[in-house]
Amino acid sequence: MAGRFLGKALATVSLSVALASVAVRSTGCPAYRNSFSSYWIHLNCNIMSGSKCIKGNSHSKARTSPYPGSKVERSQVPNEKVGWLVEWQDYNPVEYTAVSVLAGPMWADPQISETNFSPKFNEKDGHVERKSKNGLYEIQNGRPRNPAGRTGLVGRGLLGRWGPNHAADPIITRWKKNNSGNKITHPVSGKHILQFVAIKRKDCGEWAIPGGMVDPGEKISAALKREFGEEALNSLQKSSAEKIEIEKQLHRLFSQDHLVIYKGYVDDPRNTDNAWVETEAVNYHDETGEIMDSITLEAGDDAGKVKWVDISDKLKLYASHSQFIKLVAEKRDAHWSEESEAGCHGS
């Protein structure tokens, strides 16, 4: 249980841009096919969503200091030196792995230097998935190398696994309705307003998607359902009878058709040169609202509060979670912004 608790704290993740394995020619964006880090720094279009653009550098949170939960300062990495293909002989990253990881909990790998530890990178290693959703990653001096580039810090930081640390982010939505049960339309955009279930994190007090790390051997679909139950319904604290009822409700919700919003590398502040977060964000939409009307939201585990939140560009969420939510709004043709989004396509 401790592994799940810390795992969820690690996994609230932010959105990245394109998958290296996705063809980019149809978008009109430059096709930097020789280096994933080239994609990461120069590609500004969200390929998977087919959406407009995500502004700003998409490998920035992985270079912020101090490192989360510590006073450790990363070595500064300028934008032009992020890519591994850029020669930088004086690169001198800080070494840091949190004490909680070095303690050897079940959810964490041993140190690379331990003689009895021989991880099978880029493949399924027993129950541990070491394959990346972005394709093959390089191994240098026995350590996996972050496919998005330099972060100014080596080791694992707060992350348990060397290489990819896989997470799942369930985005539960419904239409906002008035007292008569009719969908509410935004007066400016003319589009219906979508709502999603958000939790308030205990560690930083910010609102976020109720996500978490995938347990070894666990399917993504199971992780999505488990995380939502634990954080948004407080399932861990329920009686046996209550858990059975919650499981029925969750099965009804999560057995519906769903949209995979994003899967791949994410620009997370916990990332290092040798360990990084990858996620699969999936939208489960309750079109009529009947399913979620029968479910009582109750914050649990590492969530301090839980509530329905109206989706718009005014959202201030943890990390880059608002970008996940933006993709959902676009997919559902729901309200997002009062301003025109024209002129952000690649040329």
C-alpha positions as a LaTeX table, in Angstrom:
\begin{tabular}{lrrr}
\hline
Residue & $x$ (\AA) & $y$ (\AA) & $z$ (\AA) \\
\hline
Met1 & 0.00 & 0.00 & 0.00 \\
Ala2 & 2.90 & 2.33 & 0.74 \\
Gly3 & 4.11 & 1.78 & $-2.80$ \\
Arg4 & 0.76 & 2.77 & $-4.21$ \\
Phe5 & 0.58 & 5.82 & $-1.97$ \\
Leu6 & 3.95 & 7.16 & $-3.05$ \\
Gly7 & 3.36 & 5.97 & $-6.56$ \\
Lys8 & 0.30 & 8.19 & $-6.89$ \\
Ala9 & 2.25 & 11.15 & $-5.55$ \\
Leu10 & 4.85 & 10.51 & $-8.20$ \\
Ala11 & 2.41 & 10.04 & $-11.00$ \\
Thr12 & 0.41 & 13.21 & $-11.18$ \\
Val13 & 1.85 & 14.10 & $-14.44$ \\
Ser14 & 1.96 & 16.80 & $-16.96$ \\
Leu15 & 1.34 & 16.68 & $-20.67$ \\
Ser16 & 4.12 & 16.40 & $-23.22$ \\
Val17 & 4.05 & 16.99 & $-26.95$ \\
Ala18 & 4.49 & 14.42 & $-29.68$ \\
Leu19 & 5.39 & 10.75 & $-29.64$ \\
Ala20 & 8.64 & 10.06 & $-31.44$ \\
Ser21 & 7.01 & 7.14 & $-33.19$ \\
Val22 & 4.21 & 9.22 & $-34.68$ \\
Ala23 & 4.63 & 10.47 & $-38.22$ \\
Val24 & 4.73 & 14.24 & $-38.33$ \\
Arg25 & 4.63 & 15.08 & $-42.00$ \\
Ser26 & 0.85 & 15.47 & $-42.09$ \\
Thr27 & 0.97 & 18.22 & $-39.48$ \\
Gly28 & 3.19 & 20.57 & $-41.36$ \\
Cys29 & 5.66 & 20.59 & $-38.46$ \\
Pro30 & 9.38 & 19.92 & $-38.97$ \\
Ala31 & 10.17 & 16.20 & $-38.96$ \\
Tyr32 & 13.17 & 15.73 & $-36.69$ \\
Arg33 & 13.22 & 11.97 & $-37.05$ \\
Asn34 & 16.80 & 11.30 & $-36.00$ \\
Ser35 & 16.51 & 12.28 & $-32.35$ \\
Phe36 & 13.64 & 12.14 & $-29.87$ \\
Ser37 & 15.17 & 15.09 & $-28.05$ \\
Ser38 & 15.01 & 17.03 & $-31.29$ \\
Tyr39 & 11.28 & 16.37 & $-31.33$ \\
Trp40 & 11.02 & 17.44 & $-27.75$ \\
Ile41 & 12.68 & 20.81 & $-28.10$ \\
His42 & 11.57 & 21.85 & $-31.57$ \\
Leu43 & 8.18 & 20.29 & $-32.17$ \\
Asn44 & 5.32 & 22.53 & $-31.03$ \\
Cys45 & 2.33 & 20.63 & $-32.38$ \\
Asn46 & 0.44 & 18.02 & $-30.42$ \\
Ile47 & 0.43 & 15.20 & $-32.92$ \\
Met48 & $-1.71$ & 12.71 & $-31.09$ \\
Ser49 & $-4.61$ & 15.03 & $-30.50$ \\
Gly50 & $-4.53$ & 16.56 & $-33.94$ \\
Ser51 & $-5.02$ & 19.80 & $-32.06$ \\
Lys52 & $-3.57$ & 23.24 & $-32.49$ \\
Cys53 & $-0.38$ & 23.98 & $-30.62$ \\
Ile54 & 1.06 & 23.66 & $-27.16$ \\
Lys55 & 3.05 & 26.78 & $-26.52$ \\
Gly56 & 6.29 & 26.99 & $-24.64$ \\
Asn57 & 9.21 & 24.65 & $-24.26$ \\
Ser58 & 7.97 & 21.14 & $-23.62$ \\
His59 & 11.04 & 19.93 & $-21.76$ \\
Ser60 & 11.10 & 22.60 & $-19.07$ \\
Lys61 & 9.53 & 21.07 & $-15.94$ \\
Ala62 & 12.18 & 18.34 & $-16.04$ \\
Arg63 & 14.82 & 21.05 & $-15.58$ \\
Thr64 & 13.29 & 22.98 & $-12.67$ \\
Ser65 & 14.96 & 23.45 & $-9.29$ \\
Pro66 & 14.93 & 22.65 & $-6.49$ \\
Tyr67 & 14.10 & 19.03 & $-7.20$ \\
Pro68 & 10.65 & 18.15 & $-5.71$ \\
Gly69 & 10.75 & 17.26 & $-2.01$ \\
Ser70 & 14.37 & 18.35 & $-1.62$ \\
Lys71 & 16.77 & 21.28 & $-1.67$ \\
Val72 & 18.77 & 19.75 & $-4.50$ \\
Glu73 & 19.57 & 22.17 & $-7.32$ \\
Arg74 & 19.93 & 20.74 & $-10.81$ \\
Ser75 & 22.81 & 21.74 & $-13.05$ \\
Gln76 & 21.41 & 24.34 & $-15.41$ \\
Val77 & 20.69 & 23.09 & $-18.93$ \\
Pro78 & 20.04 & 25.79 & $-21.54$ \\
Asn79 & 17.49 & 25.06 & $-24.27$ \\
Glu80 & 20.14 & 24.62 & $-26.93$ \\
Lys81 & 21.98 & 21.98 & $-24.86$ \\
Val82 & 19.03 & 19.73 & $-23.97$ \\
Gly83 & 19.40 & 17.35 & $-26.92$ \\
Trp84 & 21.87 & 14.50 & $-26.51$ \\
Leu85 & 23.10 & 15.01 & $-30.07$ \\
Val86 & 24.46 & 18.39 & $-29.03$ \\
Glu87 & 28.04 & 17.95 & $-27.86$ \\
Trp88 & 28.64 & 19.23 & $-24.32$ \\
Gln89 & 31.88 & 17.98 & $-22.82$ \\
Asp90 & 31.52 & 20.11 & $-19.68$ \\
Tyr91 & 28.06 & 18.74 & $-18.80$ \\
Asn92 & 28.21 & 17.91 & $-15.09$ \\
Pro93 & 24.79 & 16.84 & $-13.77$ \\
Val94 & 24.05 & 16.46 & $-10.07$ \\
Glu95 & 23.58 & 12.91 & $-8.72$ \\
Tyr96 & 20.48 & 12.45 & $-6.59$ \\
Thr97 & 18.19 & 9.59 & $-5.57$ \\
Ala98 & 15.79 & 10.14 & $-2.69$ \\
Val99 & 16.32 & 8.29 & 0.59 \\
Ser100 & 12.83 & 6.79 & 0.27 \\
Val101 & 13.90 & 5.15 & $-2.99$ \\
Leu102 & 17.30 & 4.02 & $-1.73$ \\
Ala103 & 15.55 & 2.33 & 1.22 \\
Gly104 & 14.56 & $-0.42$ & $-1.23$ \\
Pro105 & 10.75 & $-0.51$ & $-1.10$ \\
Met106 & 8.94 & $-3.07$ & $-3.27$ \\
Trp107 & 8.01 & $-0.45$ & $-5.87$ \\
Ala108 & 11.62 & 0.62 & $-6.48$ \\
Asp109 & 14.59 & $-0.88$ & $-8.32$ \\
Pro110 & 17.93 & $-1.48$ & $-6.61$ \\
Gln111 & 20.90 & 0.69 & $-7.51$ \\
Ile112 & 22.50 & $-0.13$ & $-10.86$ \\
Ser113 & 25.75 & $-0.91$ & $-9.04$ \\
Glu114 & 24.24 & $-3.82$ & $-7.07$ \\
Thr115 & 25.65 & $-7.09$ & $-8.39$ \\
Asn116 & 22.38 & $-9.04$ & $-8.25$ \\
Phe117 & 20.47 & $-6.42$ & $-10.28$ \\
Ser118 & 20.44 & $-6.97$ & $-14.05$ \\
Pro119 & 17.47 & $-5.07$ & $-15.48$ \\
Lys120 & 16.27 & $-5.90$ & $-18.99$ \\
Phe121 & 15.84 & $-2.46$ & $-20.45$ \\
Asn122 & 13.60 & $-1.85$ & $-23.47$ \\
Glu123 & 11.61 & $-5.02$ & $-22.80$ \\
Lys124 & 9.21 & $-6.64$ & $-20.35$ \\
Asp125 & 11.33 & $-7.53$ & $-17.32$ \\
Gly126 & 9.28 & $-10.07$ & $-15.39$ \\
His127 & 6.26 & $-8.10$ & $-14.17$ \\
Val128 & 8.03 & $-4.77$ & $-14.61$ \\
Glu129 & 7.39 & $-3.01$ & $-17.91$ \\
Arg130 & 10.66 & $-1.41$ & $-19.02$ \\
Lys131 & 9.56 & $-0.73$ & $-22.59$ \\
Ser132 & 8.89 & 2.89 & $-23.46$ \\
Lys133 & 5.76 & 4.02 & $-25.26$ \\
Asn134 & 8.07 & 6.15 & $-27.40$ \\
Gly135 & 10.23 & 3.32 & $-28.74$ \\
Leu136 & 13.77 & 2.30 & $-27.87$ \\
Tyr137 & 15.83 & 4.42 & $-25.48$ \\
Glu138 & 19.61 & 4.39 & $-25.21$ \\
Ile139 & 21.65 & 2.75 & $-22.46$ \\
Gln140 & 24.92 & 4.42 & $-21.51$ \\
Asn141 & 27.28 & 3.13 & $-18.80$ \\
Gly142 & 24.56 & 0.71 & $-17.74$ \\
Arg143 & 21.99 & 3.46 & $-17.22$ \\
Pro144 & 19.01 & 4.31 & $-19.42$ \\
Arg145 & 19.13 & 7.77 & $-20.96$ \\
Asn146 & 16.13 & 10.11 & $-20.91$ \\
Pro147 & 14.86 & 10.17 & $-24.52$ \\
Ala148 & 13.83 & 13.83 & $-24.24$ \\
Gly149 & 17.31 & 15.04 & $-23.35$ \\
Arg150 & 19.34 & 16.40 & $-20.47$ \\
Thr151 & 17.71 & 17.40 & $-17.18$ \\
Gly152 & 20.73 & 18.49 & $-15.10$ \\
Leu153 & 20.32 & 15.57 & $-12.69$ \\
Val154 & 21.28 & 11.89 & $-12.80$ \\
Gly155 & 20.04 & 9.03 & $-10.63$ \\
Arg156 & 16.33 & 8.45 & $-10.02$ \\
Gly157 & 15.25 & 11.29 & $-7.77$ \\
Leu158 & 11.85 & 10.26 & $-6.41$ \\
Leu159 & 11.12 & 7.75 & $-9.16$ \\
Gly160 & 11.31 & 4.07 & $-8.37$ \\
Arg161 & 12.32 & 2.64 & $-11.73$ \\
Trp162 & 15.35 & 3.20 & $-13.88$ \\
Gly163 & 14.03 & 4.23 & $-17.27$ \\
Pro164 & 10.28 & 4.67 & $-17.82$ \\
Asn165 & 7.94 & 4.87 & $-14.83$ \\
His166 & 4.46 & 4.10 & $-16.17$ \\
Ala167 & 1.39 & 5.96 & $-14.93$ \\
Ala168 & $-2.34$ & 6.10 & $-15.69$ \\
Asp169 & $-4.56$ & 9.20 & $-15.68$ \\
Pro170 & $-8.36$ & 8.71 & $-15.73$ \\
Ile171 & $-10.28$ & 11.79 & $-16.89$ \\
Ile172 & $-13.95$ & 11.40 & $-15.94$ \\
Thr173 & $-16.31$ & 13.87 & $-17.63$ \\
Arg174 & $-19.97$ & 14.81 & $-17.90$ \\
Trp175 & $-21.94$ & 17.72 & $-19.36$ \\
Lys176 & $-22.83$ & 20.62 & $-17.09$ \\
Lys177 & $-26.63$ & 20.89 & $-16.83$ \\
Asn178 & $-29.19$ & 23.30 & $-15.42$ \\
Asn179 & $-31.95$ & 22.46 & $-12.96$ \\
Ser180 & $-34.13$ & 21.30 & $-15.85$ \\
Gly181 & $-31.55$ & 18.74 & $-16.93$ \\
Asn182 & $-30.55$ & 20.59 & $-20.09$ \\
Lys183 & $-26.94$ & 21.06 & $-21.17$ \\
Ile184 & $-25.55$ & 24.51 & $-20.39$ \\
Thr185 & $-24.10$ & 26.41 & $-23.35$ \\
His186 & $-21.32$ & 28.95 & $-22.91$ \\
Pro187 & $-22.61$ & 32.41 & $-23.91$ \\
Val188 & $-19.46$ & 33.34 & $-25.87$ \\
Ser189 & $-18.22$ & 30.16 & $-27.55$ \\
Gly190 & $-21.71$ & 28.73 & $-28.02$ \\
Lys191 & $-20.42$ & 25.28 & $-27.03$ \\
His192 & $-21.65$ & 23.04 & $-24.24$ \\
Ile193 & $-19.67$ & 23.14 & $-20.98$ \\
Leu194 & $-17.90$ & 19.96 & $-19.93$ \\
Gln195 & $-17.01$ & 19.06 & $-16.33$ \\
Phe196 & $-14.37$ & 16.66 & $-14.98$ \\
Val197 & $-13.59$ & 15.11 & $-11.61$ \\
Ala198 & $-10.61$ & 16.86 & $-10.00$ \\
Ile199 & $-8.77$ & 16.17 & $-6.76$ \\
Lys200 & $-6.85$ & 18.57 & $-4.55$ \\
Arg201 & $-3.44$ & 17.13 & $-3.82$ \\
Lys202 & $-2.39$ & 16.95 & $-0.17$ \\
Asp203 & 1.28 & 17.55 & $-0.91$ \\
Cys204 & 1.03 & 20.85 & $-2.78$ \\
Gly205 & $-2.62$ & 21.92 & $-2.49$ \\
Glu206 & $-3.11$ & 22.13 & $-6.26$ \\
Trp207 & $-6.02$ & 20.64 & $-8.20$ \\
Ala208 & $-5.19$ & 17.74 & $-10.48$ \\
Ile209 & $-6.40$ & 14.68 & $-12.36$ \\
Pro210 & $-6.72$ & 11.66 & $-10.00$ \\
Gly211 & $-3.87$ & 9.61 & $-11.49$ \\
Gly212 & $-1.29$ & 7.16 & $-10.24$ \\
Met213 & 1.44 & 4.68 & $-11.05$ \\
Val214 & 0.67 & 1.36 & $-12.69$ \\
Asp215 & 1.53 & $-1.58$ & $-10.44$ \\
Pro216 & 3.83 & $-4.31$ & $-11.84$ \\
Gly217 & 1.77 & $-6.71$ & $-13.96$ \\
Glu218 & $-1.31$ & $-4.48$ & $-13.78$ \\
Lys219 & $-3.23$ & $-3.57$ & $-16.93$ \\
Ile220 & $-3.69$ & 0.11 & $-17.73$ \\
Ser221 & $-7.48$ & $-0.29$ & $-17.64$ \\
Ala222 & $-7.31$ & $-1.76$ & $-14.14$ \\
Ala223 & $-4.95$ & 0.97 & $-12.94$ \\
Leu224 & $-7.24$ & 3.71 & $-14.26$ \\
Lys225 & $-10.23$ & 2.27 & $-12.43$ \\
Arg226 & $-8.30$ & 1.58 & $-9.22$ \\
Glu227 & $-6.78$ & 5.05 & $-9.04$ \\
Phe228 & $-10.11$ & 6.77 & $-9.54$ \\
Gly229 & $-11.76$ & 4.61 & $-6.89$ \\
Glu230 & $-9.02$ & 5.22 & $-4.34$ \\
Glu231 & $-8.65$ & 8.96 & $-4.84$ \\
Ala232 & $-12.11$ & 10.16 & $-5.87$ \\
Leu233 & $-14.36$ & 7.66 & $-4.05$ \\
Asn234 & $-12.21$ & 6.83 & $-1.01$ \\
Ser235 & $-12.61$ & 3.12 & $-1.74$ \\
Leu236 & $-9.72$ & 2.11 & 0.53 \\
Gln237 & $-11.62$ & 3.22 & 3.61 \\
Lys238 & $-14.94$ & 1.57 & 2.76 \\
Ser239 & $-16.48$ & $-1.55$ & 4.28 \\
Ser240 & $-16.56$ & $-4.78$ & 2.29 \\
Ala241 & $-20.20$ & $-4.22$ & 1.32 \\
Glu242 & $-19.49$ & $-0.63$ & 0.26 \\
Lys243 & $-16.49$ & $-1.74$ & $-1.79$ \\
Ile244 & $-18.66$ & $-4.22$ & $-3.68$ \\
Glu245 & $-21.15$ & $-1.49$ & $-4.53$ \\
Ile246 & $-18.39$ & 0.91 & $-5.59$ \\
Glu247 & $-16.89$ & $-1.81$ & $-7.79$ \\
Lys248 & $-20.24$ & $-2.24$ & $-9.56$ \\
Gln249 & $-20.49$ & 1.48 & $-10.20$ \\
Leu250 & $-16.92$ & 1.70 & $-11.42$ \\
His251 & $-17.41$ & $-1.27$ & $-13.72$ \\
Arg252 & $-20.38$ & 0.45 & $-15.31$ \\
Leu253 & $-18.41$ & 3.66 & $-15.82$ \\
Phe254 & $-15.15$ & 2.13 & $-17.02$ \\
Ser255 & $-16.72$ & $-0.46$ & $-19.33$ \\
Gln256 & $-18.01$ & 2.28 & $-21.63$ \\
Asp257 & $-16.39$ & 3.41 & $-24.85$ \\
His258 & $-13.49$ & 5.70 & $-24.03$ \\
Leu259 & $-10.97$ & 8.00 & $-25.67$ \\
Val260 & $-7.23$ & 7.57 & $-25.28$ \\
Ile261 & $-6.20$ & 11.20 & $-25.04$ \\
Tyr262 & $-2.46$ & 10.75 & $-24.81$ \\
Lys263 & 0.19 & 8.13 & $-24.15$ \\
Gly264 & 3.90 & 8.59 & $-23.93$ \\
Tyr265 & 6.63 & 10.61 & $-22.25$ \\
Val266 & 5.61 & 13.50 & $-20.01$ \\
Asp267 & 7.56 & 16.57 & $-18.98$ \\
Asp268 & 7.48 & 15.96 & $-15.23$ \\
Pro269 & 9.50 & 17.80 & $-12.52$ \\
Arg270 & 10.57 & 14.43 & $-11.09$ \\
Asn271 & 12.29 & 13.31 & $-14.29$ \\
Thr272 & 16.04 & 12.81 & $-14.37$ \\
Asp273 & 18.58 & 11.83 & $-17.01$ \\
Asn274 & 18.01 & 8.19 & $-16.06$ \\
Ala275 & 14.37 & 7.96 & $-14.95$ \\
Trp276 & 11.22 & 9.54 & $-16.36$ \\
Val277 & 7.43 & 9.38 & $-16.24$ \\
Glu278 & 5.29 & 8.09 & $-19.08$ \\
Thr279 & 1.51 & 8.07 & $-18.91$ \\
Glu280 & $-1.66$ & 6.99 & $-20.62$ \\
Ala281 & $-4.46$ & 9.54 & $-20.19$ \\
Val282 & $-7.91$ & 8.15 & $-20.94$ \\
Asn283 & $-11.25$ & 9.96 & $-21.00$ \\
Tyr284 & $-14.37$ & 8.15 & $-19.75$ \\
His285 & $-17.41$ & 10.27 & $-20.53$ \\
Asp286 & $-20.83$ & 9.91 & $-18.89$ \\
Glu287 & $-23.00$ & 11.32 & $-21.68$ \\
Thr288 & $-26.31$ & 11.26 & $-19.80$ \\
Gly289 & $-24.85$ & 11.83 & $-16.33$ \\
Glu290 & $-26.86$ & 8.93 & $-14.92$ \\
Ile291 & $-23.84$ & 6.87 & $-13.90$ \\
Met292 & $-22.04$ & 9.61 & $-12.00$ \\
Asp293 & $-25.28$ & 10.86 & $-10.44$ \\
Ser294 & $-25.39$ & 7.56 & $-8.54$ \\
Ile295 & $-21.79$ & 7.85 & $-7.34$ \\
Thr296 & $-20.84$ & 9.98 & $-4.33$ \\
Leu297 & $-17.47$ & 11.68 & $-4.69$ \\
Glu298 & $-15.31$ & 11.42 & $-1.59$ \\
Ala299 & $-11.62$ & 12.28 & $-1.39$ \\
Gly300 & $-9.37$ & 9.44 & $-0.35$ \\
Asp301 & $-5.76$ & 8.30 & $-0.11$ \\
Asp302 & $-3.50$ & 11.23 & $-1.10$ \\
Ala303 & $-6.38$ & 13.48 & $-2.23$ \\
Gly304 & $-7.45$ & 16.21 & 0.16 \\
Lys305 & $-10.63$ & 17.20 & $-1.68$ \\
Val306 & $-12.56$ & 16.10 & $-4.76$ \\
Lys307 & $-15.17$ & 17.91 & $-6.87$ \\
Trp308 & $-16.58$ & 18.48 & $-10.34$ \\
Val309 & $-14.79$ & 21.31 & $-12.16$ \\
Asp310 & $-15.96$ & 23.24 & $-15.23$ \\
Ile311 & $-13.54$ & 22.85 & $-18.13$ \\
Ser312 & $-12.10$ & 26.04 & $-19.64$ \\
Asp313 & $-8.78$ & 27.70 & $-20.39$ \\
Lys314 & $-9.06$ & 29.49 & $-17.05$ \\
Leu315 & $-8.24$ & 26.29 & $-15.16$ \\
Lys316 & $-5.16$ & 26.39 & $-12.96$ \\
Leu317 & $-4.13$ & 22.78 & $-12.44$ \\
Tyr318 & $-1.08$ & 20.95 & $-11.14$ \\
Ala319 & 1.81 & 20.75 & $-13.59$ \\
Ser320 & 0.40 & 20.76 & $-17.14$ \\
His321 & $-2.80$ & 18.86 & $-16.44$ \\
Ser322 & $-4.84$ & 21.61 & $-18.05$ \\
Gln323 & $-3.33$ & 20.53 & $-21.36$ \\
Phe324 & $-4.76$ & 17.03 & $-20.94$ \\
Ile325 & $-8.11$ & 18.61 & $-20.19$ \\
Lys326 & $-7.85$ & 20.86 & $-23.23$ \\
Leu327 & $-7.44$ & 17.80 & $-25.44$ \\
Val328 & $-10.60$ & 16.28 & $-23.95$ \\
Ala329 & $-12.55$ & 19.48 & $-24.62$ \\
Glu330 & $-11.39$ & 19.42 & $-28.22$ \\
Lys331 & $-12.26$ & 15.75 & $-28.68$ \\
Arg332 & $-15.74$ & 16.30 & $-27.22$ \\
Asp333 & $-16.25$ & 19.61 & $-29.09$ \\
Ala334 & $-16.88$ & 21.31 & $-25.75$ \\
His335 & $-16.21$ & 24.86 & $-24.58$ \\
Trp336 & $-12.59$ & 25.72 & $-23.88$ \\
Ser337 & $-11.80$ & 29.36 & $-24.61$ \\
Glu338 & $-13.62$ & 32.63 & $-25.20$ \\
Glu339 & $-10.86$ & 33.66 & $-27.57$ \\
Ser340 & $-10.27$ & 32.50 & $-31.12$ \\
Glu341 & $-7.79$ & 29.63 & $-31.42$ \\
Ala342 & $-7.12$ & 30.26 & $-35.09$ \\
Gly343 & $-3.61$ & 30.79 & $-36.40$ \\
Cys344 & $-1.84$ & 28.15 & $-34.30$ \\
His345 & $-1.41$ & 25.49 & $-36.96$ \\
Gly346 & 1.94 & 24.46 & $-38.33$ \\
Ser347 & 2.91 & 25.89 & $-41.69$ \\
\hline
\end{tabular}
